[in-house]
Short mmCIF file of N, CA and C in Angstrom, two decimals:
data_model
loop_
_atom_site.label_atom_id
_atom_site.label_comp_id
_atom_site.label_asym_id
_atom_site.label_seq_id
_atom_site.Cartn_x
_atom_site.Cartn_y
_atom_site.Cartn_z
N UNK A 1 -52.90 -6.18 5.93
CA UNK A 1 -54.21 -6.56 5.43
C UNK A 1 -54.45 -8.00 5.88
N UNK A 2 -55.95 -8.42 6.40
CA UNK A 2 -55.94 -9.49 6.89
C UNK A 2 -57.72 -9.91 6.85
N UNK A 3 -57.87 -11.43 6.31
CA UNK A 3 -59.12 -11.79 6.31
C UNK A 3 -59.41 -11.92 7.50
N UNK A 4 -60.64 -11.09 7.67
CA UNK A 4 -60.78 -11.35 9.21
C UNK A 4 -62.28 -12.55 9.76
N UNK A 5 -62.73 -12.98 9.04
CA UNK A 5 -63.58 -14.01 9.05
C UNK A 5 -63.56 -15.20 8.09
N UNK A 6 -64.45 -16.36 8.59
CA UNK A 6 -64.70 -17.26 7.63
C UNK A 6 -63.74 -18.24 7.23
N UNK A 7 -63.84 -19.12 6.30
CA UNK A 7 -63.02 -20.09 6.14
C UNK A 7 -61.39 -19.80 6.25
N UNK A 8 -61.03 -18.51 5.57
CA UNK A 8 -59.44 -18.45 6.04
C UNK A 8 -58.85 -17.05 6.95
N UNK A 9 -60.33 -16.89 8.07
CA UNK A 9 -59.99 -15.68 8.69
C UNK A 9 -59.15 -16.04 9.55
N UNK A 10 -58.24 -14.83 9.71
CA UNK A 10 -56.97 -14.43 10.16
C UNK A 10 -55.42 -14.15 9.59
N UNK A 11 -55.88 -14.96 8.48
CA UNK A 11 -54.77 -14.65 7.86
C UNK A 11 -54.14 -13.20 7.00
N UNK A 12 -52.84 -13.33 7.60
CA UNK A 12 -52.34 -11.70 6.81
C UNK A 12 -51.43 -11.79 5.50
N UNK A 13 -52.03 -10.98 4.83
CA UNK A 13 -51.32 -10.30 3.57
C UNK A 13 -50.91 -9.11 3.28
N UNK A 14 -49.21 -9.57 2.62
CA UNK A 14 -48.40 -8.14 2.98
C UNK A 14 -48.28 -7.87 1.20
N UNK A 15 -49.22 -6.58 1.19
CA UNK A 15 -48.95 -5.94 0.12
C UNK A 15 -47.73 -5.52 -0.66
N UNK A 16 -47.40 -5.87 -1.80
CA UNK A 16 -46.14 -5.50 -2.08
C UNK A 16 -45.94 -3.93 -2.24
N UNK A 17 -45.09 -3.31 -1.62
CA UNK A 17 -44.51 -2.07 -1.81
C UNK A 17 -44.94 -1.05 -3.03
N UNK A 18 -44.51 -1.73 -4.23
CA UNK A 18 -44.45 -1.07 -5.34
C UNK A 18 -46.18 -1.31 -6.05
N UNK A 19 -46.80 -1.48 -5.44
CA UNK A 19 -48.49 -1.68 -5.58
C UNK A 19 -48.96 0.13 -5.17
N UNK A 20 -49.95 1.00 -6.30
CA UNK A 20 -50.35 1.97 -5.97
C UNK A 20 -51.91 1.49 -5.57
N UNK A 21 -51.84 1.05 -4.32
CA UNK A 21 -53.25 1.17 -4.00
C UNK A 21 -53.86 1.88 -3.20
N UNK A 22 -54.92 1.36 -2.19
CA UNK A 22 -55.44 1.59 -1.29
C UNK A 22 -56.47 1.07 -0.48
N UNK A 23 -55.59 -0.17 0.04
CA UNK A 23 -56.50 -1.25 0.81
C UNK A 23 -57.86 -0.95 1.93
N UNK A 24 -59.03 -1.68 1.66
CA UNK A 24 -59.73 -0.68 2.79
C UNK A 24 -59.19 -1.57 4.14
N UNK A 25 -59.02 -0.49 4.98
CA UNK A 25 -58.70 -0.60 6.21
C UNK A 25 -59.48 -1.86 7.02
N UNK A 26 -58.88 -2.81 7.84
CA UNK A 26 -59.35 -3.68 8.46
C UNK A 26 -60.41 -3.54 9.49
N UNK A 27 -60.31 -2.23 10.25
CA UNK A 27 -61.57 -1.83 10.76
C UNK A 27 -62.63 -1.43 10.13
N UNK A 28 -62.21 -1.00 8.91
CA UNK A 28 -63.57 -0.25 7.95
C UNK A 28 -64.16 -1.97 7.71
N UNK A 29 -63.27 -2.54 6.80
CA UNK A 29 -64.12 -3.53 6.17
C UNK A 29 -64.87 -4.47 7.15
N UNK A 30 -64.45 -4.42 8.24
CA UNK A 30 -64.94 -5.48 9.45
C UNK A 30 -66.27 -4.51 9.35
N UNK A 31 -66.54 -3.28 9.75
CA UNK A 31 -67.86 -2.78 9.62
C UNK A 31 -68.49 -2.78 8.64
N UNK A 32 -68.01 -2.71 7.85
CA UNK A 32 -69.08 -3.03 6.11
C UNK A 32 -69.41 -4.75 6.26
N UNK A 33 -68.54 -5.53 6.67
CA UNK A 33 -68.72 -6.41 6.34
C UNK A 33 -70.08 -7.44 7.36
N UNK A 34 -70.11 -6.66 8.90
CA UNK A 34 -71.31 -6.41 9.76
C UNK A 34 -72.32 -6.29 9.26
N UNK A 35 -72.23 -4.76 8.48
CA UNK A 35 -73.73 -4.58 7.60
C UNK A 35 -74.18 -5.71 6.74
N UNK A 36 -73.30 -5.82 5.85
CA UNK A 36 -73.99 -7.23 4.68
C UNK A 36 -74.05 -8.18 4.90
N UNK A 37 -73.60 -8.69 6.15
CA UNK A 37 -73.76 -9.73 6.45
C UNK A 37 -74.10 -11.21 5.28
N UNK A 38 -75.02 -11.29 6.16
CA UNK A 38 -75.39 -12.72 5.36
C UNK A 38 -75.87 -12.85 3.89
N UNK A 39 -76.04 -11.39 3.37
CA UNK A 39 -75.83 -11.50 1.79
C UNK A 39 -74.98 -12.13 1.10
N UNK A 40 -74.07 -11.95 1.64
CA UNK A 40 -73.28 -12.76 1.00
C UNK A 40 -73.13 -14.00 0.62
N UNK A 41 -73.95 -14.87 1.63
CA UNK A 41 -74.00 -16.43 1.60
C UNK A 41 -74.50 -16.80 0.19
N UNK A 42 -73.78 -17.69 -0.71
CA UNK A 42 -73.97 -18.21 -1.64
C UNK A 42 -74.40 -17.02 -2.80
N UNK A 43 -74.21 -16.06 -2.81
CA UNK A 43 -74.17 -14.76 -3.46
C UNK A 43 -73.41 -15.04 -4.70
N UNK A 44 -73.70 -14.40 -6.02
CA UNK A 44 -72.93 -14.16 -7.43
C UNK A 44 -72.53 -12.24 -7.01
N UNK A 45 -71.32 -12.26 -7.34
CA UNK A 45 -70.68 -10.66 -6.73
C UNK A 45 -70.05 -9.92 -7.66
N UNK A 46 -69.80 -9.32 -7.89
CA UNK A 46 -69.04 -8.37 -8.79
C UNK A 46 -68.17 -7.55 -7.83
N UNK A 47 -66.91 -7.41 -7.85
CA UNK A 47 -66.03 -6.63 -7.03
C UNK A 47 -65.36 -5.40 -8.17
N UNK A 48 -65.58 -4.66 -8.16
CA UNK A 48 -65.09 -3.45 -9.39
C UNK A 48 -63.70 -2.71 -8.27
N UNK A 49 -63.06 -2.38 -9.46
CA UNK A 49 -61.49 -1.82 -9.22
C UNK A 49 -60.66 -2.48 -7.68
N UNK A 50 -61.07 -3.72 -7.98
CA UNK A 50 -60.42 -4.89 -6.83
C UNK A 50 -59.19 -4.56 -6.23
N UNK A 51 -58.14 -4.00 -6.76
CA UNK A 51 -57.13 -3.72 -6.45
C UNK A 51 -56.19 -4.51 -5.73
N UNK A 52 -56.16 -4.79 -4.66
CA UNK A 52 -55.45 -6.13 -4.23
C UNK A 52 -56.30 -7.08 -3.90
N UNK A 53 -57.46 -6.68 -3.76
CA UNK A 53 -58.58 -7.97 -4.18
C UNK A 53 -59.04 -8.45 -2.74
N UNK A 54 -58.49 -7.76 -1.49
CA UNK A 54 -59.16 -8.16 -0.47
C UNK A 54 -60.41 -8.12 -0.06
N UNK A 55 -61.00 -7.16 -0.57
CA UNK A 55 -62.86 -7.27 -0.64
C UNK A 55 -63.47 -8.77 -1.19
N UNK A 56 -62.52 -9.45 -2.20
CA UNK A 56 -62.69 -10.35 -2.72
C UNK A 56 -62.26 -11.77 -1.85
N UNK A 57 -61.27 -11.49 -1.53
CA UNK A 57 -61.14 -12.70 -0.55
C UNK A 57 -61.70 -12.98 0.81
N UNK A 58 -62.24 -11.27 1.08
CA UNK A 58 -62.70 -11.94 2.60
C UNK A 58 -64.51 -12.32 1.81
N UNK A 59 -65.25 -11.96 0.70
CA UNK A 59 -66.09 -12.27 0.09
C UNK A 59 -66.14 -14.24 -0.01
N UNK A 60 -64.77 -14.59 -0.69
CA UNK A 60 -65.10 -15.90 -0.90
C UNK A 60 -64.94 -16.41 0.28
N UNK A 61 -64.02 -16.33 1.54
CA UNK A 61 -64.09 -16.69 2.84
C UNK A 61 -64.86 -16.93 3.57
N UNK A 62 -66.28 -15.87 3.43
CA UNK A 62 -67.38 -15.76 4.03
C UNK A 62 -68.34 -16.58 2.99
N UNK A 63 -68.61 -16.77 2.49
CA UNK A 63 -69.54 -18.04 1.50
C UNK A 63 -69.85 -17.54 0.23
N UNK A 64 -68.69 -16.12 -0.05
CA UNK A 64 -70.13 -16.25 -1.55
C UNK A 64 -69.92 -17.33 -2.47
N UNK A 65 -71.10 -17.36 -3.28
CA UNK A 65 -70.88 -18.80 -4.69
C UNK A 65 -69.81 -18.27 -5.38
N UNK A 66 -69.98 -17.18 -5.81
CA UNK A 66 -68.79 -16.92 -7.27
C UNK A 66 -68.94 -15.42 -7.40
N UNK A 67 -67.49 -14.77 -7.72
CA UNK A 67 -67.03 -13.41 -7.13
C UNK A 67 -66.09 -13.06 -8.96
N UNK A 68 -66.59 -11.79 -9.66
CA UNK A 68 -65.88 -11.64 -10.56
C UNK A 68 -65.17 -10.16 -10.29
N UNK A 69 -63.87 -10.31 -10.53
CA UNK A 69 -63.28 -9.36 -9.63
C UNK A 69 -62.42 -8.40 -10.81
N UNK A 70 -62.97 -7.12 -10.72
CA UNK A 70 -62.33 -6.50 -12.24
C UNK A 70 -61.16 -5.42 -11.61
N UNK A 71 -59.77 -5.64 -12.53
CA UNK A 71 -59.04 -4.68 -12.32
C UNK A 71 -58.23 -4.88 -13.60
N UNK A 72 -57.53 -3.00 -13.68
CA UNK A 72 -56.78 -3.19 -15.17
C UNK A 72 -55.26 -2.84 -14.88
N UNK A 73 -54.51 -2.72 -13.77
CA UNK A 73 -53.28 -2.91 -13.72
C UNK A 73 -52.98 -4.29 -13.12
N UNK A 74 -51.92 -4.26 -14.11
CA UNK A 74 -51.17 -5.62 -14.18
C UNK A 74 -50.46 -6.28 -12.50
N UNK A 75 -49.88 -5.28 -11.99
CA UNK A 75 -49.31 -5.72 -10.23
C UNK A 75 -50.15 -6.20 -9.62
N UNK A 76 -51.41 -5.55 -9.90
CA UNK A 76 -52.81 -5.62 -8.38
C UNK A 76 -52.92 -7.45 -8.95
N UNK A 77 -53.23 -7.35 -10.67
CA UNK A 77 -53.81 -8.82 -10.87
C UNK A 77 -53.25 -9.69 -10.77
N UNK A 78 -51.71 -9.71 -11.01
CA UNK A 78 -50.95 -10.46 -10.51
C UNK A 78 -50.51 -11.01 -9.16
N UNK A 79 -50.82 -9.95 -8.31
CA UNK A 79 -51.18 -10.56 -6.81
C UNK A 79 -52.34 -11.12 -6.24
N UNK A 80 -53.54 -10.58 -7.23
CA UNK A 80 -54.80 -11.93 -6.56
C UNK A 80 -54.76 -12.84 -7.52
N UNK A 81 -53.79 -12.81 -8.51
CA UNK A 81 -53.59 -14.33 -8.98
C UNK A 81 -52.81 -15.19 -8.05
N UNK A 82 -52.22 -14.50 -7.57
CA UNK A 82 -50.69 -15.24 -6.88
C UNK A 82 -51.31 -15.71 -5.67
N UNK A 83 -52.39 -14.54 -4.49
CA UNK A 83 -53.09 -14.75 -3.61
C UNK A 83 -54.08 -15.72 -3.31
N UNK A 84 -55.06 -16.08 -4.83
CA UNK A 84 -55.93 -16.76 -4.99
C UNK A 84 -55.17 -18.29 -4.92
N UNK A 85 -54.14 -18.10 -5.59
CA UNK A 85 -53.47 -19.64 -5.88
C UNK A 85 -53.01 -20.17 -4.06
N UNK A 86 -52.79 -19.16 -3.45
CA UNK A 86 -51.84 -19.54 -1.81
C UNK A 86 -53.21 -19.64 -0.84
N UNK A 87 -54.21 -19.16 -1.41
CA UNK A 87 -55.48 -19.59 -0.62
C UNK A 87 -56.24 -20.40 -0.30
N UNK A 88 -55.62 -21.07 -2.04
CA UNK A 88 -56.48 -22.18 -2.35
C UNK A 88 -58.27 -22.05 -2.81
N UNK A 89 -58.53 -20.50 -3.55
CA UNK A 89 -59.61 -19.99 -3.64
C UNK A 89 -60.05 -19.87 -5.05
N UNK A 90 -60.83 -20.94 -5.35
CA UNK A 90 -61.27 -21.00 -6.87
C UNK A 90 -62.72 -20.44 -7.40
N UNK A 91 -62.95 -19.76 -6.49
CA UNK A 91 -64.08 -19.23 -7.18
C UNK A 91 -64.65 -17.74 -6.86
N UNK A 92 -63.16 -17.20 -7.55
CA UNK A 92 -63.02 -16.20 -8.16
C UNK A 92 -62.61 -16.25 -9.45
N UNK A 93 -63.55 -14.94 -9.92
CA UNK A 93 -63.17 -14.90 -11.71
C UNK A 93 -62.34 -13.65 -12.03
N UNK A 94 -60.70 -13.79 -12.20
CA UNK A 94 -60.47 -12.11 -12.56
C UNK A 94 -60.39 -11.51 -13.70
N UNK A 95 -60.45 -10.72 -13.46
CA UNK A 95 -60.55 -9.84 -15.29
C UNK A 95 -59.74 -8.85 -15.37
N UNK A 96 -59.55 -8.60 -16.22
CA UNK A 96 -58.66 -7.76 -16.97
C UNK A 96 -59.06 -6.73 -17.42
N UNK A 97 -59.34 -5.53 -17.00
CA UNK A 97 -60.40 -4.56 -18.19
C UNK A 97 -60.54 -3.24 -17.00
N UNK A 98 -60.59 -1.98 -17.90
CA UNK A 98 -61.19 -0.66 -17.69
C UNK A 98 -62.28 -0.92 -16.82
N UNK A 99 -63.08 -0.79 -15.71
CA UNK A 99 -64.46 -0.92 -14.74
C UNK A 99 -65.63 -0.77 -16.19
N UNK A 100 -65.77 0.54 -16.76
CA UNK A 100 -66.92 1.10 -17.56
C UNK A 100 -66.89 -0.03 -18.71
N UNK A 101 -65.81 -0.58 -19.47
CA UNK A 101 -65.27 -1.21 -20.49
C UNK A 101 -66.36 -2.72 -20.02
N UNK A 102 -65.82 -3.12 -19.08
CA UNK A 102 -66.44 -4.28 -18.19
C UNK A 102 -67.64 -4.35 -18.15
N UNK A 103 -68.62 -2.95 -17.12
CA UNK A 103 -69.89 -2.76 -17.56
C UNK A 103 -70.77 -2.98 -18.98
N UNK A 104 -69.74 -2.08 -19.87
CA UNK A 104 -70.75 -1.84 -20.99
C UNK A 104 -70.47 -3.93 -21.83
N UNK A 105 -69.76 -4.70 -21.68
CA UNK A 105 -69.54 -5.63 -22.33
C UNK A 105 -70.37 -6.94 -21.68
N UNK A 106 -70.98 -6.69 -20.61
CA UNK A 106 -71.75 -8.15 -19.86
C UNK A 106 -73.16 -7.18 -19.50
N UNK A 107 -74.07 -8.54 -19.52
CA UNK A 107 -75.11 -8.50 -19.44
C UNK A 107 -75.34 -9.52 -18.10
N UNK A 108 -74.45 -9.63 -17.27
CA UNK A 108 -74.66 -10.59 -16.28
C UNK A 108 -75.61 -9.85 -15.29
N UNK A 109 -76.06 -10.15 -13.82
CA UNK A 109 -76.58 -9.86 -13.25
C UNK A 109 -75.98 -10.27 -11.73
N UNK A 110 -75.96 -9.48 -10.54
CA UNK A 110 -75.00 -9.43 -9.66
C UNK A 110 -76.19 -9.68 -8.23
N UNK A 111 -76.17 -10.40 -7.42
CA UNK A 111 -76.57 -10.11 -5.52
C UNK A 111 -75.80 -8.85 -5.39
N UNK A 112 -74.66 -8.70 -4.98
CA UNK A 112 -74.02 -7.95 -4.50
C UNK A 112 -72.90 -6.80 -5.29
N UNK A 113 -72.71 -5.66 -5.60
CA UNK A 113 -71.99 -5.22 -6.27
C UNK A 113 -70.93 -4.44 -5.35
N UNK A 114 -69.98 -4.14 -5.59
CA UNK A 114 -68.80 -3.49 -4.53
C UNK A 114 -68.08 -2.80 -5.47
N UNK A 115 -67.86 -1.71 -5.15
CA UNK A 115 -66.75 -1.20 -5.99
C UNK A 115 -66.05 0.37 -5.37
N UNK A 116 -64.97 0.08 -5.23
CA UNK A 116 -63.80 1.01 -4.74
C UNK A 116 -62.69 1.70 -5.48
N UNK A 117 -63.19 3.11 -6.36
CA UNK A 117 -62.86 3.60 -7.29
C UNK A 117 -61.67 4.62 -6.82
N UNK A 118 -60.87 4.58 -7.95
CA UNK A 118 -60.21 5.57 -7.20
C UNK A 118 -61.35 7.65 -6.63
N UNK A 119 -60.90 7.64 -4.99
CA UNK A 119 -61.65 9.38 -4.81
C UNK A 119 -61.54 9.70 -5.81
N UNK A 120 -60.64 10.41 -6.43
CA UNK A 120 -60.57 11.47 -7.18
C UNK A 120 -60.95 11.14 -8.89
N UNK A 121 -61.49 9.86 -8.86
CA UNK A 121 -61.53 9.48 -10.31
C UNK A 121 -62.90 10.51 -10.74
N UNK A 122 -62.37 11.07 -11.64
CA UNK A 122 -63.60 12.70 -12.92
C UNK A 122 -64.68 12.22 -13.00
N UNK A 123 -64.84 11.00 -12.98
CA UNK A 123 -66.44 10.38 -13.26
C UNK A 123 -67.32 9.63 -12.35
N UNK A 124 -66.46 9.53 -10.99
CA UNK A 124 -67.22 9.17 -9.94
C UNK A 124 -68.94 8.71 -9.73
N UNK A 125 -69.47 10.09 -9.90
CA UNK A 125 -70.53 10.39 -9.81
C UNK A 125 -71.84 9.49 -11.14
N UNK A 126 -70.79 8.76 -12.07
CA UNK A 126 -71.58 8.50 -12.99
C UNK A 126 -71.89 6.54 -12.51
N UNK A 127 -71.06 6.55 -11.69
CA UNK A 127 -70.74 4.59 -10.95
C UNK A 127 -71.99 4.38 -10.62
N UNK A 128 -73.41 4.49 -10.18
CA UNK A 128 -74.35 4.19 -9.80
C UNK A 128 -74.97 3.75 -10.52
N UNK A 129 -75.17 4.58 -11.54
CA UNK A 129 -75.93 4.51 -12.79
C UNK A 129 -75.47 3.60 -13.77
N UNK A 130 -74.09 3.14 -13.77
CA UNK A 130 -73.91 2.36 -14.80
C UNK A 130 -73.68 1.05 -13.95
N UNK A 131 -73.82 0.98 -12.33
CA UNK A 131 -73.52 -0.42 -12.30
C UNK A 131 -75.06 -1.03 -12.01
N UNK A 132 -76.07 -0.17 -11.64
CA UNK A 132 -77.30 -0.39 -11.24
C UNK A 132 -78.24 -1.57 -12.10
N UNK A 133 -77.65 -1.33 -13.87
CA UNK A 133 -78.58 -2.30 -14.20
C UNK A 133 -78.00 -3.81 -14.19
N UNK A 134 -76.57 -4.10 -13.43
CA UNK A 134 -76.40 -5.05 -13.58
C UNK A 134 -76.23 -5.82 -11.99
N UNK A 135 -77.39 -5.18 -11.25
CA UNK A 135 -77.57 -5.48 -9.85
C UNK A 135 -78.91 -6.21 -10.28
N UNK A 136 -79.10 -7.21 -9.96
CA UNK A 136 -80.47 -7.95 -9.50
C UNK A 136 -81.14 -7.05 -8.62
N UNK A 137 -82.94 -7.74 -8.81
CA UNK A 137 -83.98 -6.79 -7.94
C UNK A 137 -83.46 -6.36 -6.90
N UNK A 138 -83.61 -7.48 -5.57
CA UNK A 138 -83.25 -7.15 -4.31
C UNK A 138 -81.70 -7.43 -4.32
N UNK A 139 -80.75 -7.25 -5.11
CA UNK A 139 -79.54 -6.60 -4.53
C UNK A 139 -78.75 -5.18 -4.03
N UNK A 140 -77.76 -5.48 -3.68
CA UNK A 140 -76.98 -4.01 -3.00
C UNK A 140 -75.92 -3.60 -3.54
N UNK A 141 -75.89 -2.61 -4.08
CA UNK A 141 -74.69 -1.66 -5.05
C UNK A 141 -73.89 -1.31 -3.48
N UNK A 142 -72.58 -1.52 -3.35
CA UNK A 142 -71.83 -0.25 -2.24
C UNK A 142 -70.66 0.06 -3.30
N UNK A 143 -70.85 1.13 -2.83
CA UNK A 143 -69.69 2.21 -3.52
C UNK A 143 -68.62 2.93 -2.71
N UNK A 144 -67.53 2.26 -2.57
CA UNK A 144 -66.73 3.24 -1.30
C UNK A 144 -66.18 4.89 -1.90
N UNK A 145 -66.20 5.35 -1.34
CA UNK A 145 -65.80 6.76 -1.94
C UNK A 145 -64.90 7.71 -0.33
N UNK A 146 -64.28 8.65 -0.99
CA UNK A 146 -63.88 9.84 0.21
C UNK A 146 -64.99 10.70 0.44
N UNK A 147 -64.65 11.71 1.45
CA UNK A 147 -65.56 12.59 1.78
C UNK A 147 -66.18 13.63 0.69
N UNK A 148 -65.42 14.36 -0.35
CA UNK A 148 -65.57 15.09 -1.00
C UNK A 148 -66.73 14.69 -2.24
N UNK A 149 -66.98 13.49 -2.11
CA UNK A 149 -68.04 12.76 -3.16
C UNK A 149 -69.23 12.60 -2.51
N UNK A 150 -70.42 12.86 -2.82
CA UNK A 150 -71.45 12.39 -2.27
C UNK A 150 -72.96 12.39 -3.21
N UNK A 151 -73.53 11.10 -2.99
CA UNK A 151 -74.21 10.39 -3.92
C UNK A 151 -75.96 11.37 -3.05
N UNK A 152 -75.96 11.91 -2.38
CA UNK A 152 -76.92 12.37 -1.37
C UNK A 152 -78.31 12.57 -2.23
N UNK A 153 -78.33 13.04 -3.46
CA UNK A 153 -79.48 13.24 -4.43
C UNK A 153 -79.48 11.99 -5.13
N UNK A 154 -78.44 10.96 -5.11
CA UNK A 154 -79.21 9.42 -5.94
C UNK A 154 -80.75 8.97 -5.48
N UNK A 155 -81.38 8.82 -6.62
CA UNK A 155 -82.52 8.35 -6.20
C UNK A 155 -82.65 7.04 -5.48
N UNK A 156 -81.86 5.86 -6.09
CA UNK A 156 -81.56 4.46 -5.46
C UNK A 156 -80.90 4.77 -4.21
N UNK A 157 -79.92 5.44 -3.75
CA UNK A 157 -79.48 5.56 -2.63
C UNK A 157 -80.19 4.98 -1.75
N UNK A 158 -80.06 4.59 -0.45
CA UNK A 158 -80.37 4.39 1.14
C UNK A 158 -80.06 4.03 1.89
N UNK A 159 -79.01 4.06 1.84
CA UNK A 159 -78.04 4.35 3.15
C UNK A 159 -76.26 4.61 3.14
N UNK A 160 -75.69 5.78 4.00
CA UNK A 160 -74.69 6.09 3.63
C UNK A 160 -73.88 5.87 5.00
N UNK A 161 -72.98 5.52 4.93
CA UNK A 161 -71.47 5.54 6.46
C UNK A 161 -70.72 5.96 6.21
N UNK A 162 -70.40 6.36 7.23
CA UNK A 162 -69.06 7.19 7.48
C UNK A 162 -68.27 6.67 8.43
N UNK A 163 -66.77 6.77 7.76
CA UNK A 163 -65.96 5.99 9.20
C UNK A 163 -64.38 6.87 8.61
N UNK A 164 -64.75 8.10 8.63
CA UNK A 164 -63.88 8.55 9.26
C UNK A 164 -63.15 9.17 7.54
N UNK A 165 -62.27 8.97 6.69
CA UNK A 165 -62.29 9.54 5.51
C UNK A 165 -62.80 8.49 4.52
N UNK A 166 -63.08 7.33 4.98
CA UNK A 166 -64.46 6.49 4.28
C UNK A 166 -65.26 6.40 4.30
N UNK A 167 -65.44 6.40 3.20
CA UNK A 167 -67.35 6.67 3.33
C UNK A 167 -68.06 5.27 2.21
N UNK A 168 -69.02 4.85 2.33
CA UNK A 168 -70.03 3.91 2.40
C UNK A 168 -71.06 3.96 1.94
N UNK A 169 -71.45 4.42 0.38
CA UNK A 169 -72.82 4.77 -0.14
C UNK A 169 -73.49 3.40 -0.31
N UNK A 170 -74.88 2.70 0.03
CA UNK A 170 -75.88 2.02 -0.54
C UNK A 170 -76.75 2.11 -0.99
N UNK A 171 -76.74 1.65 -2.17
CA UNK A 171 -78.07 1.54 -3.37
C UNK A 171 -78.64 0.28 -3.74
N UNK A 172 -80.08 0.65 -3.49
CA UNK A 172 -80.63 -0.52 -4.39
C UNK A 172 -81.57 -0.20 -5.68
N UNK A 173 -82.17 -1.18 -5.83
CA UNK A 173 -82.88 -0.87 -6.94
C UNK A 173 -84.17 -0.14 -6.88
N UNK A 174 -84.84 0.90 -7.42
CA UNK A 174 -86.08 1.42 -7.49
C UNK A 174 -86.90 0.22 -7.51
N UNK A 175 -88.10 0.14 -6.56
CA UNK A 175 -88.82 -1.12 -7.19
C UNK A 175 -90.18 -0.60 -8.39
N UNK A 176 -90.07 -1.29 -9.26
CA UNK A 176 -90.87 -0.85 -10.46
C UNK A 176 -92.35 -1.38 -9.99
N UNK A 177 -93.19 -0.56 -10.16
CA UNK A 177 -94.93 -0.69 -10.18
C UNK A 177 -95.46 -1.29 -11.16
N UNK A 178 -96.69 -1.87 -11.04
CA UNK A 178 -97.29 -2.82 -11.89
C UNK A 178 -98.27 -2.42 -12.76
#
């Protein structure tokens, strides 16, 4: 795993062994990270089920303002604690907590939302809807998911990628009439 842009691109991080994750791939995220480009600049972010938190670091690398990064096993957080500290990267916020638990307890409001659930998690299909109201107007929900999930009838939806057994849903907000 390796930041591949921005203030500390290039550098690699070796996941510890006994970590159940599933880092997104360095080619995937280099293409997601194409698309959003310059959203990110000076951006407030929400990173959901962070896991080793690299969405998060190549996030603060690239300029966002401030990145709150939610995960509830103890290994993952303990390595973007450990990561954040060897980066020298303070503006990230991590948390501790269930994703939905997280949702239902803040009323904050997000630029950018990201979140990489586990495929097979039973409730998949319900992530749009509950992270949507805490996306600002013109921000962007992405939701990474496997093939077998697909958001294709979301109304917010507009635009989906594929790269291969990743996949790339984007949502924004309905814009409300006057």
């Amino acid at each position: 795993m390796r930041i591949i842009t921005g203030k500390v691109r290039g550098l690699q991080l070796t996941v510890p062994k006994n970590m159940d994750v599933r880092p997104t791939a360095d080619r995937v995220k280099e293409s997601l990270f194409n698309i959003i480009g310059s959203k990110i600049i000076d951006a407030k972010i929400l990173d959901l089920f962070a896991g080793t938190g690299s969405i998060s670091y190549e996030l603060a690398s690239r300029g966002a303002r401030y990145i709150t990064s939610v995960e509830m096993a103890q290994t993952q957080l303990a390595f973007i604690h450990k990561t954040c500290q060897t980066l020298k990267i303070d503006n990230i916020r991590i948390v501790k907590q269930e994703v939905f638990r997280f949702l239902n307890s803040t009323n904050a409001s997000y630029d950018l939302i990201f979140a990489d659930p586990p495929y097979q998690m039973p409730n998949i299909d319900e992530l749009p809807d509950k992270m949507l109201p805490h996306l600002k107007e013109d921000g962007l929900l992405i939701v990474e998911h496997g093939q077998k999930t697909s958001f294709e009838s979301h109304p917010n939806l507009y635009d989906h990628r594929n790269y291969g057994n990743v996949h790339f849903s984007f949502f924004k907000k309905q814009m409300t009439e006057n």
